């Protein structure tokens, strides 16, 4: 009997939901562990408070002298809540978060000690950077890197540690993290969008990019996960036959949440409330044991920090409930994978969502300006958008089971398509009074009514407009949102800059009125970007052929997609906006290629190990049982034994054939790995792992999964899909 598998199942079936005591009102504990404005008013001097809040609003640097007052207040608040340590909490290029804890404790002479936390410790630290990915920015023996406080994202308490969100840069100033380029991109889109927004409202002084993410994940009992070496080490199943029942009945989606899952969610949401993460929605997702969590939208930098934080919090809360939280984009074959839809918009400091129509034609022209410019930005940079969501894990998800394909397209719905079709007919040059009236009353003026009745949704679109925001659906569940947000805000910033130049030129050179100039430029953008708009089903060869005809890219694999990261166009874009320099861009490209190759390498090693040390020995053991049975039949029936042992003999032959195929493919995969490992060029190595090694995975898996169906269930060592997906 497969001892570990059945012990894990027995343990899982005996679990009981943890009892979670909810606060009477969640609002009472919201942000209780966050150093927010309310806390700052209590623990900071007036000068220190004003300094911090101004830095939060405008990005102004904090005076070093004031930093000592801030750090003292922050320390006293933290200690009052039982905190003993502090850390600079940052996001290196590993895709996760990092932290090094230091104690407030500091000994003095004569056996005395104090709690100390100075301004210099708050503002900057020097962690060892040698083991973080740098893409060749610095030698490994040059360990110096700096973390610097980001006051726009408030400090928070997790456990007994004060966490201070920071950026992470090299000794020479290049960004070694995901936050630094994001902050630069947000500044770029703020400047560009503010300048355009002033066409419609002179009072606008700042525009914030907003983000509302949706985190999808699987919950699997920790004992079941521990019985699967592939999930333990890669986050996904490398083999396993699909169960007879999967998601085809759609009975899990939005269904009653299982008891253990709801207990986990309640516990998680309480922790989120304390950390100021405004979680709002929870529900079952499409696949069995798949769920979703979503907050109210926030300013993009804070939303990215909150998502990075919650991914860590989810795992730690899961441990309390004996549940493993799987965030891999495709942990199980044949059912839905997990995404992290990024709902993005732009909001002014005057309280206006620039992607939401208003009650007047002027407000709707403002909406159309930002709406059409965003579509144009996506059209001009669709390969870069594909690159920013590329990873070994997301490659498994894109184009399968309702996930968007690798082709980037924009879905806006049939009603808004008609609006753009009407705008496309605008006269070249100055508009006639009749045309202006028709546009404002019959086209632009009616947009709110159109959107109110337009409930279309396209689940296969990678970039969809959903009423008052764009939803970037292709982002993977494991991803750090910062990458997608850096790219999206950068390309929109560049597009808005170009738009303003064109409009101002028409106003100056052609003596056009502002509205005429805006309509003329928007008309050309609608024509140029029409190819990126797609209202149909994103699955299958039909769309691939159509996309190819339109000139859209279809970069199915990560190595192919990442080429766009280092194109002359991309480097020029980032340089112009001061988001990243060439060194930083090329470093990230190298890091992501290296990570891709390493992940495929690890998966190949694990798959070979499982196939040879778990699957083949089990198959041989069962085969020996069958051989013993056939030998017994021969002893009883003599030469006529084949009539009674026909099925057993066929199974024995099938097992032998599958074992032979598994062994030969594992051997071939190992040889291909040896060749790939000798390749020094990081891009060529990634392509070798993608094209020469990864194809063996499916072949090996096919034969392993066939053996799972043939071998006695009590002998099979690996926890099966039906057990992981349907054991609540």
XYZ file of C-alpha atoms in Angstrom:
728
model
C 0.000 0.000 0.000
C 1.141 3.556 -0.770
C 1.651 4.519 2.875
C 2.416 8.257 2.577
C -0.473 8.928 0.193
C -3.078 7.200 2.330
C -1.710 8.642 5.562
C -2.022 12.096 4.022
C -5.608 11.373 2.951
C -6.518 10.075 6.389
C -4.974 13.129 8.026
C -6.845 15.452 5.643
C -10.209 13.791 6.197
C -9.814 14.196 9.970
C -9.230 17.969 9.790
C -11.758 20.315 11.350
C -12.191 24.007 10.445
C -10.484 26.370 12.880
C -12.910 28.520 14.824
C -12.286 32.170 13.967
C -13.658 34.947 16.153
C -14.592 37.909 14.011
C -14.565 41.478 15.419
C -17.981 43.073 15.804
C -17.027 45.659 13.187
C -14.109 45.205 10.826
C -13.827 48.968 10.504
C -12.696 49.057 14.149
C -9.514 47.073 13.401
C -8.854 48.443 9.910
C -5.248 49.742 9.636
C -4.669 49.090 13.357
C -1.182 47.804 12.465
C -0.401 50.595 9.988
C 1.560 53.781 10.673
C -1.110 55.899 8.991
C -2.075 59.563 9.312
C -4.177 58.977 12.430
C -1.258 57.307 14.209
C 1.225 59.894 12.942
C -0.855 62.723 14.405
C -0.583 61.000 17.776
C 3.096 60.026 17.741
C 4.797 62.713 15.613
C 5.559 66.370 16.141
C 3.618 68.778 13.938
C 6.715 69.475 11.814
C 7.452 65.777 11.354
C 3.818 65.006 10.482
C 3.668 67.768 7.861
C 6.986 66.616 6.390
C 5.797 63.025 5.985
C 2.361 63.879 4.600
C 3.875 66.288 2.061
C 6.292 63.554 0.970
C 3.356 61.166 0.602
C 1.378 63.649 -1.519
C 4.123 65.167 -3.666
C 7.106 62.827 -3.427
C 9.216 65.549 -1.803
C 12.294 64.277 0.035
C 12.160 64.193 3.820
C 14.660 66.328 5.700
C 17.238 64.136 7.476
C 16.874 66.190 10.656
C 13.134 65.539 10.687
C 13.760 61.830 10.041
C 14.989 61.413 13.640
C 11.670 62.719 14.979
C 9.748 60.422 12.630
C 11.786 57.346 13.587
C 11.329 58.049 17.301
C 7.568 58.333 16.926
C 7.441 55.228 14.745
C 9.487 53.263 17.279
C 7.330 54.313 20.233
C 4.163 53.352 18.370
C 5.613 49.987 17.342
C 6.864 49.146 20.849
C 3.451 50.050 22.296
C 2.058 47.274 20.109
C 4.582 44.633 21.205
C 7.102 45.048 18.388
C 10.732 44.086 19.057
C 12.350 44.308 15.597
C 12.275 46.429 12.463
C 13.086 45.657 8.844
C 13.377 47.377 5.504
C 10.783 45.478 3.465
C 11.627 45.444 -0.239
C 10.914 43.637 -3.500
C 14.094 42.317 -5.158
C 14.058 40.847 -8.652
C 13.186 37.393 -7.302
C 9.459 38.081 -7.642
C 8.971 37.865 -3.870
C 9.650 40.169 -0.910
C 12.774 40.354 1.247
C 13.504 41.456 4.784
C 16.367 41.482 7.302
C 15.220 41.943 10.894
C 17.154 44.109 13.368
C 16.263 44.545 17.006
C 15.470 47.908 18.603
C 17.594 46.640 21.505
C 20.975 48.322 21.931
C 23.305 47.680 24.909
C 24.989 50.535 26.799
C 27.881 50.483 29.223
C 27.634 49.011 32.737
C 25.056 46.396 31.781
C 22.397 48.886 30.692
C 20.393 48.839 27.454
C 17.879 50.947 25.519
C 15.519 50.619 22.558
C 16.982 52.645 19.702
C 15.792 53.450 16.189
C 17.300 56.541 14.570
C 16.463 58.518 11.469
C 19.415 57.080 9.566
C 18.128 53.551 10.237
C 14.678 54.533 9.016
C 15.779 56.282 5.839
C 18.505 53.956 4.585
C 20.086 50.557 5.227
C 22.774 48.512 3.540
C 21.703 44.853 3.170
C 23.962 42.258 1.568
C 23.000 42.393 -2.106
C 25.360 39.712 -3.391
C 22.822 36.881 -3.466
C 20.014 38.796 -5.140
C 19.635 38.724 -8.942
C 21.382 41.690 -10.557
C 21.658 40.716 -14.222
C 25.337 41.626 -14.245
C 24.875 45.128 -12.792
C 27.528 44.302 -10.173
C 29.950 41.471 -9.462
C 28.890 38.918 -6.864
C 31.786 39.907 -4.600
C 30.466 43.464 -4.561
C 27.775 42.934 -1.982
C 26.798 46.533 -1.352
C 23.225 47.537 -2.040
C 20.998 50.156 -0.452
C 17.404 50.142 0.707
C 15.772 53.562 1.001
C 12.457 54.390 2.674
C 9.413 54.942 0.444
C 7.164 57.219 2.557
C 4.317 56.979 -0.005
C 3.668 53.440 1.261
C 3.058 53.407 5.038
C 5.037 51.282 7.471
C 3.156 48.371 9.016
C 3.492 45.715 11.706
C 3.525 42.034 10.853
C 3.938 39.756 13.861
C 6.464 41.465 16.142
C 8.285 43.291 13.350
C 7.934 46.856 12.092
C 8.111 46.652 8.288
C 9.229 49.750 6.379
C 8.536 49.626 2.605
C 11.685 50.607 0.697
C 13.285 50.710 -2.710
C 16.449 48.656 -3.356
C 19.295 50.015 -5.486
C 22.881 49.070 -6.259
C 25.977 50.907 -5.084
C 26.059 52.691 -8.451
C 22.391 53.673 -8.276
C 20.710 51.188 -10.626
C 17.402 49.719 -9.486
C 17.683 46.162 -8.149
C 13.995 45.876 -7.334
C 10.487 46.100 -8.784
C 9.382 49.181 -6.842
C 11.900 51.739 -8.137
C 10.914 51.550 -11.836
C 7.253 51.497 -10.799
C 7.614 54.740 -8.843
C 9.352 56.346 -11.822
C 6.621 55.131 -14.202
C 3.921 56.473 -11.886
C 5.658 59.845 -11.836
C 5.827 59.811 -15.640
C 2.137 59.029 -16.085
C 1.252 61.608 -13.431
C 3.094 64.349 -15.344
C 1.735 63.342 -18.764
C -1.858 62.743 -17.636
C -1.978 65.961 -15.597
C -0.926 68.003 -18.614
C -3.664 66.410 -20.744
C -6.300 66.616 -17.993
C -5.739 70.383 -17.838
C -7.423 70.602 -21.266
C -10.636 69.831 -19.392
C -10.012 71.099 -15.850
C -7.350 73.684 -15.042
C -7.560 72.783 -11.342
C -6.006 69.335 -11.805
C -2.562 69.255 -10.195
C -1.947 65.516 -9.901
C -3.101 62.252 -11.490
C -2.731 58.932 -9.700
C -2.747 55.573 -11.410
C -5.077 53.250 -9.502
C -5.016 49.475 -9.290
C -7.477 46.893 -8.067
C -6.048 43.378 -8.332
C -7.915 40.079 -8.170
C -5.870 37.258 -6.646
C -6.828 33.725 -7.692
C -5.401 30.722 -5.839
C -5.939 27.066 -4.924
C -6.286 25.689 -1.394
C -4.965 22.140 -0.952
C -4.440 20.377 2.364
C -0.797 20.636 3.418
C -0.518 16.874 4.002
C -1.633 16.146 0.431
C 0.862 18.675 -0.915
C 3.644 17.143 1.200
C 2.945 13.794 -0.484
C 3.631 15.348 -3.917
C 7.324 16.190 -4.546
C 6.413 18.115 -7.702
C 4.049 20.553 -5.945
C 6.424 20.902 -3.001
C 9.341 21.963 -5.201
C 7.704 23.622 -8.223
C 4.242 24.700 -7.078
C 2.524 22.584 -9.744
C 1.810 18.968 -10.654
C 4.199 17.677 -13.312
C 2.052 14.603 -13.815
C -1.325 13.245 -12.766
C -4.289 11.964 -14.724
C -7.363 14.187 -14.897
C -10.237 12.961 -12.705
C -13.479 11.746 -14.265
C -15.158 14.877 -12.861
C -13.394 18.171 -13.152
C -15.008 21.593 -13.613
C -17.310 20.636 -16.486
C -20.482 20.899 -14.385
C -19.607 24.461 -13.277
C -20.809 23.533 -9.807
C -17.912 25.076 -7.904
C -17.998 28.599 -9.393
C -19.668 31.020 -6.954
C -20.925 27.994 -4.999
C -21.108 27.600 -1.246
C -17.592 28.091 0.144
C -16.281 24.933 1.927
C -16.000 25.164 5.719
C -12.215 25.005 5.973
C -11.847 27.494 3.132
C -14.236 30.003 4.707
C -12.417 29.663 8.022
C -9.122 30.417 6.227
C -10.694 33.380 4.435
C -12.088 34.878 7.630
C -8.714 34.559 9.350
C -6.948 36.054 6.330
C -9.374 38.963 6.060
C -8.892 39.862 9.728
C -5.119 40.021 9.163
C -5.729 42.106 6.044
C -7.912 44.531 7.959
C -5.162 45.086 10.530
C -2.655 45.693 7.717
C -4.917 48.192 5.966
C -5.520 45.972 2.932
C -9.133 46.767 1.925
C -10.231 43.255 0.920
C -13.827 43.272 -0.222
C -14.665 40.167 -2.275
C -14.210 36.419 -1.787
C -15.696 33.547 -3.749
C -15.189 30.122 -5.274
C -13.536 30.244 -8.679
C -14.249 27.936 -11.634
C -11.897 25.045 -10.844
C -12.427 22.737 -7.842
C -10.695 24.074 -4.704
C -9.901 27.343 -6.518
C -10.818 30.676 -4.939
C -10.477 34.419 -5.431
C -9.769 37.393 -3.197
C -10.121 41.015 -4.317
C -9.770 44.402 -2.581
C -11.138 47.844 -3.310
C -8.837 49.695 -5.716
C -6.010 51.851 -4.324
C -3.215 54.062 -5.578
C -1.061 51.748 -7.722
C 2.145 51.780 -5.634
C 0.264 50.941 -2.437
C -1.850 48.320 -4.230
C 1.306 46.604 -5.509
C 2.784 46.590 -2.002
C -0.457 45.204 -0.595
C -0.548 42.399 -3.145
C 3.072 41.454 -2.463
C 2.317 41.490 1.250
C -0.892 39.497 1.003
C 0.803 36.711 -0.959
C 3.083 36.209 2.033
C 0.272 36.611 4.570
C -1.872 34.035 2.730
C 0.828 31.385 3.039
C 1.366 32.055 6.731
C -2.350 32.050 7.521
C -2.684 28.884 5.440
C -0.137 27.161 7.693
C -2.397 27.786 10.698
C -5.200 25.992 8.858
C -3.013 23.164 7.503
C -3.699 24.451 4.005
C -1.171 25.068 1.239
C -1.937 28.136 -0.869
C -0.977 27.397 -4.476
C -0.480 30.538 -6.551
C 1.153 28.891 -9.535
C -0.668 29.896 -12.717
C -1.334 26.262 -13.665
C -0.961 23.859 -10.739
C -3.323 21.305 -12.334
C -3.616 20.360 -16.004
C -7.018 20.281 -17.681
C -8.752 22.826 -15.442
C -8.627 26.595 -15.063
C -5.371 28.196 -14.092
C -5.045 31.228 -11.837
C -4.611 34.832 -12.908
C -4.235 38.158 -11.179
C -6.446 40.534 -13.132
C -5.088 44.087 -12.855
C -7.916 46.647 -12.945
C -6.233 49.925 -13.871
C -7.429 53.490 -14.174
C -6.317 57.111 -13.713
C -7.772 59.448 -11.080
C -7.217 63.177 -10.565
C -6.624 64.952 -7.264
C -9.978 66.655 -7.900
C -11.767 63.308 -7.522
C -12.373 62.416 -11.176
C -11.850 58.968 -12.672
C -10.483 59.804 -16.120
C -11.791 56.524 -17.543
C -15.340 57.113 -16.348
C -17.803 59.100 -18.502
C -19.601 62.025 -16.928
C -22.834 63.979 -17.196
C -21.626 66.507 -19.785
C -20.143 66.248 -23.300
C -16.938 67.878 -22.021
C -16.489 65.172 -19.379
C -17.197 62.524 -21.984
C -14.625 64.037 -24.344
C -12.180 63.796 -21.455
C -13.132 60.138 -21.027
C -12.683 59.465 -24.756
C -9.305 61.156 -24.729
C -7.876 58.863 -22.061
C -9.814 55.824 -23.315
C -8.565 56.094 -26.905
C -5.024 57.026 -25.901
C -4.835 53.914 -23.745
C -5.968 51.715 -26.645
C -3.391 53.393 -28.886
C -0.682 52.803 -26.269
C -1.570 49.102 -26.121
C -1.552 48.833 -29.913
C 1.869 50.458 -30.230
C 3.373 48.353 -27.440
C 1.516 45.035 -27.534
C 4.738 43.000 -27.604
C 6.091 44.801 -24.536
C 2.802 44.142 -22.703
C 3.126 40.454 -23.585
C 6.712 40.483 -22.324
C 5.771 41.965 -18.944
C 3.518 38.993 -18.103
C 5.867 36.318 -19.480
C 7.107 33.557 -17.176
C 7.635 29.815 -17.250
C 4.549 29.348 -15.081
C 2.243 31.752 -16.962
C 3.123 30.073 -20.279
C 1.092 27.064 -19.092
C -1.977 29.230 -18.440
C -2.179 31.585 -21.404
C -4.558 30.293 -24.042
C -6.048 27.500 -21.922
C -9.325 27.097 -20.031
C -10.700 30.644 -20.322
C -7.329 32.375 -19.838
C -6.422 35.007 -22.427
C -4.176 33.859 -25.292
C -0.583 35.006 -25.803
C -1.947 37.495 -28.347
C -2.613 40.903 -26.810
C -5.947 42.406 -27.863
C -8.377 45.013 -26.507
C -12.062 44.304 -25.879
C -14.375 47.321 -25.513
C -17.816 45.868 -26.335
C -20.112 46.436 -29.287
C -21.627 49.709 -28.015
C -18.327 51.524 -27.531
C -17.150 50.112 -30.855
C -20.061 51.947 -32.486
C -19.020 55.160 -30.718
C -15.483 54.862 -32.085
C -16.846 54.072 -35.531
C -18.807 57.337 -35.416
C -15.777 59.301 -34.238
C -13.714 57.788 -37.036
C -15.955 59.644 -39.494
C -15.107 63.068 -38.026
C -14.136 65.603 -40.704
C -10.452 66.260 -41.196
C -9.810 69.783 -39.934
C -12.262 72.163 -38.287
C -15.642 70.687 -37.423
C -18.833 72.285 -38.721
C -21.374 73.560 -36.141
C -23.766 70.773 -37.204
C -21.071 68.113 -36.779
C -20.148 69.424 -33.339
C -23.790 69.343 -32.282
C -24.280 65.786 -33.598
C -21.107 64.585 -31.896
C -21.878 66.166 -28.552
C -25.552 65.266 -28.417
C -25.795 61.963 -30.287
C -22.380 60.347 -29.839
C -20.336 61.752 -26.976
C -23.293 62.835 -24.877
C -24.875 59.392 -24.822
C -21.819 57.449 -23.609
C -23.033 57.101 -19.982
C -26.297 55.553 -21.192
C -24.404 53.226 -23.508
C -22.138 52.000 -20.721
C -25.043 51.577 -18.323
C -26.624 49.045 -20.658
C -23.424 47.488 -21.962
C -22.859 44.381 -19.852
C -20.735 42.434 -22.356
C -17.667 40.700 -20.951
C -15.022 38.799 -22.829
C -13.204 36.400 -20.559
C -10.649 35.559 -23.252
C -9.517 39.137 -23.872
C -6.148 40.032 -22.414
C -7.022 43.731 -22.041
C -10.698 44.616 -21.602
C -12.595 47.806 -20.795
C -15.061 47.125 -17.990
C -17.080 50.314 -17.542
C -14.701 52.704 -15.761
C -11.333 50.952 -15.963
C -9.239 48.633 -18.089
C -8.711 45.069 -16.890
C -5.323 43.571 -17.778
C -6.395 39.938 -17.537
C -3.218 38.248 -18.778
C -1.188 38.924 -15.592
C -0.352 35.659 -13.819
C -1.290 34.809 -10.233
C 2.359 34.407 -9.157
C 3.462 37.698 -10.686
C 4.432 40.863 -8.896
C 1.961 43.481 -10.193
C 4.797 46.013 -10.333
C 6.092 44.683 -13.641
C 2.761 44.993 -15.453
C 2.041 48.361 -13.826
C 5.462 49.743 -14.756
C 4.933 48.844 -18.406
C 1.290 49.946 -18.615
C 1.844 53.301 -16.947
C 4.985 53.920 -19.012
C 3.353 53.276 -22.375
C 0.313 55.377 -21.455
C 2.592 58.191 -20.242
C 4.488 58.155 -23.546
C 1.238 58.100 -25.523
C -0.270 61.017 -23.583
C 2.913 63.048 -24.069
C 2.752 62.486 -27.816
C -0.970 63.271 -27.851
C -0.460 66.647 -26.184
C 2.282 67.565 -28.649
C -0.027 66.761 -31.597
C -3.021 68.636 -30.160
C -0.972 71.703 -29.266
C 0.525 71.717 -32.768
C -2.926 71.778 -34.374
C -4.040 74.553 -32.039
C -0.932 76.619 -32.798
C -0.279 75.888 -36.488
C -3.813 75.234 -37.796
C -5.508 77.734 -35.482
C -7.977 75.042 -34.434
C -10.097 75.269 -31.330
C -9.152 72.864 -28.597
C -12.101 70.482 -29.120
C -11.540 70.387 -32.886
C -7.862 69.581 -32.395
C -8.637 66.826 -29.871
C -11.262 65.226 -32.152
C -8.878 65.323 -35.115
C -6.062 63.584 -33.237
C -8.399 61.034 -31.672
C -9.827 60.204 -35.086
C -6.362 59.285 -36.372
C -5.645 57.212 -33.255
C -8.890 55.271 -33.731
C -7.883 54.426 -37.297
C -4.307 53.479 -36.426
C -5.185 51.291 -33.416
C -8.230 49.548 -34.906
C -6.320 46.293 -35.450
C -5.806 45.726 -31.709
C -9.559 45.778 -30.990
C -11.198 42.357 -31.033
C -14.697 41.450 -29.876
C -14.677 37.711 -30.600
C -13.497 34.500 -28.944
C -9.769 34.542 -28.239
C -9.376 30.777 -28.458
C -8.327 28.659 -31.409
C -6.747 28.885 -34.816
C -9.340 31.279 -36.248
C -8.219 34.148 -33.991
C -4.559 33.260 -34.450
C -4.957 33.508 -38.232
C -6.889 36.761 -37.906
C -4.298 38.211 -35.512
C -1.500 37.300 -37.915
C -3.392 39.021 -40.743
C -3.688 42.131 -38.550
C 0.041 42.091 -37.829
C -0.320 41.304 -34.116
C 2.369 39.244 -32.423
C 1.778 35.763 -31.033
C 4.765 35.118 -28.797
C 3.706 31.866 -27.163
C 6.814 31.224 -25.077
C 8.665 33.333 -22.549
C 12.059 33.413 -24.332
C 10.353 34.646 -27.494
C 8.197 37.170 -25.648
C 11.094 38.632 -23.658
C 12.855 39.846 -26.811
C 10.603 42.913 -26.743
C 12.101 43.922 -23.393
C 15.414 44.899 -24.960
C 14.277 46.267 -28.307
C 15.539 49.721 -29.338
C 11.959 50.952 -29.039
C 11.629 49.787 -25.420
C 15.006 51.132 -24.336
C 14.189 54.476 -25.959
C 10.778 54.570 -24.238
C 12.210 53.996 -20.770
C 15.083 56.402 -21.363
C 12.759 59.210 -22.487
C 10.516 58.763 -19.440
C 13.480 58.178 -17.076
C 11.890 54.938 -15.882
C 14.957 52.753 -16.505
C 18.299 53.160 -18.221
C 19.703 50.674 -20.719
C 21.709 48.850 -18.039
C 18.632 48.315 -15.883
C 16.545 47.116 -18.836
C 19.170 44.628 -20.019
C 19.757 43.390 -16.472
C 16.079 42.552 -16.031
C 16.030 40.774 -19.374
C 18.971 38.614 -18.364
C 17.480 37.855 -14.945
C 14.160 36.713 -16.416
C 15.846 34.520 -19.019
C 18.030 32.944 -16.322
C 15.015 32.337 -14.109
C 13.116 30.723 -16.984
C 15.946 28.304 -17.736
C 16.406 27.456 -14.051
C 12.696 26.769 -13.515
C 12.544 24.412 -16.512
C 15.759 22.784 -15.333
C 14.338 22.198 -11.845
C 11.077 20.820 -13.243
C 12.993 18.479 -15.544
C 15.068 17.114 -12.675
C 12.028 16.571 -10.480
C 10.018 14.957 -13.269
C 12.863 12.555 -14.010
C 13.186 11.723 -10.314
C 9.448 11.058 -9.865
C 9.231 9.019 -13.062
C 12.161 6.776 -12.163
C 11.868 6.583 -8.380
C 8.092 6.586 -7.931
C 6.251 5.687 -11.105
C 8.450 2.997 -12.694
C 9.106 1.015 -9.465
C 5.368 1.050 -8.679
C 4.509 -0.097 -12.188
C 7.045 -2.932 -11.953
C 5.643 -3.980 -8.580
C 2.145 -4.197 -10.043
C 3.478 -5.922 -13.111
C 5.088 -8.559 -10.880
C 1.720 -9.135 -9.212
C 0.170 -9.716 -12.627
C 3.041 -12.010 -13.656
C 2.513 -14.047 -10.500
C -1.199 -14.248 -11.336
C -0.434 -15.413 -14.906
C 2.075 -17.976 -13.608
C -0.606 -19.352 -11.259
C -3.144 -19.588 -14.106
C -0.593 -21.430 -16.215
C 0.010 -23.905 -13.383
C -3.746 -24.553 -13.211
C -4.743 -24.512 -16.893
C -1.551 -25.560 -18.607
C -1.337 -24.587 -22.279
C -4.859 -23.100 -22.165
C -3.809 -20.461 -19.618
C -3.656 -17.710 -22.295
C -7.421 -17.936 -22.693
C -7.816 -17.026 -19.013
C -4.870 -14.614 -18.785
C -5.380 -12.653 -21.992
C -6.237 -9.314 -20.270
C -3.449 -9.690 -17.707
C -0.918 -10.307 -20.469
C -2.115 -7.247 -22.370
C -1.745 -5.090 -19.245
C 1.746 -6.516 -18.637
C 2.731 -5.599 -22.193
C 1.212 -2.117 -21.884
C 3.086 -1.502 -18.642
C 6.351 -2.592 -20.259
C 5.762 -0.284 -23.230
C 5.018 2.710 -21.002
C 8.035 1.998 -18.788
C 10.276 1.798 -21.854
C 8.942 5.101 -23.199
C 9.348 6.842 -19.856
C 12.902 5.603 -19.428
C 14.020 6.467 -22.951
C 12.492 9.949 -22.761
C 14.035 10.647 -19.347
C 17.428 9.604 -20.732
C 16.979 11.842 -23.775
C 15.851 14.747 -21.579
C 18.932 14.386 -19.365
C 21.231 14.428 -22.391
C 19.460 17.520 -23.732
C 19.935 19.206 -20.346
C 23.652 18.445 -20.383
C 23.958 20.153 -23.748
C 21.881 23.145 -22.656
C 23.873 23.575 -19.448
C 27.060 24.121 -21.445
C 25.545 27.081 -23.307
C 26.933 30.334 -21.905
C 24.688 32.769 -23.771
C 21.704 33.249 -21.443
C 19.161 33.768 -24.244
C 20.308 30.744 -26.245
C 20.211 28.684 -23.059
C 16.625 29.740 -22.342
C 15.596 28.836 -25.893
C 17.333 25.457 -25.539
C 15.372 24.669 -22.383
C 12.177 25.859 -24.049
C 12.571 24.100 -27.401
C 14.769 21.073 -26.640
C 13.948 20.039 -23.071
C 10.443 21.178 -22.203
C 8.797 19.062 -24.980
C 9.922 15.906 -23.143
C 7.711 16.872 -20.187
C 4.454 16.108 -21.981
C 5.764 12.874 -23.461
C 6.962 11.585 -20.074
C 3.779 12.764 -18.409
C 1.581 11.011 -20.984
C 3.046 7.586 -20.213
C 3.114 8.194 -16.434
C -0.557 9.175 -16.505
C -1.423 6.066 -18.518
C 0.291 3.948 -15.871
C -1.759 5.706 -13.186
C -4.872 4.309 -14.877
C -3.402 0.810 -15.161
C -1.744 0.315 -11.764
C -3.650 -0.847 -8.684
C -4.928 2.252 -6.843
C -3.608 0.990 -3.502
C -0.085 0.781 -4.903
C 0.014 4.177 -6.603
C 2.322 6.421 -4.500
C 1.281 9.900 -5.670
C -1.829 11.627 -4.357
C -4.249 11.784 -7.268
C -6.036 14.745 -8.818
C -9.433 13.639 -7.528
C -8.049 13.573 -3.979
C -6.366 16.980 -4.140
C -9.209 18.741 -5.940
C -12.231 17.235 -4.213
C -11.065 16.656 -0.639
C -12.397 19.695 1.196
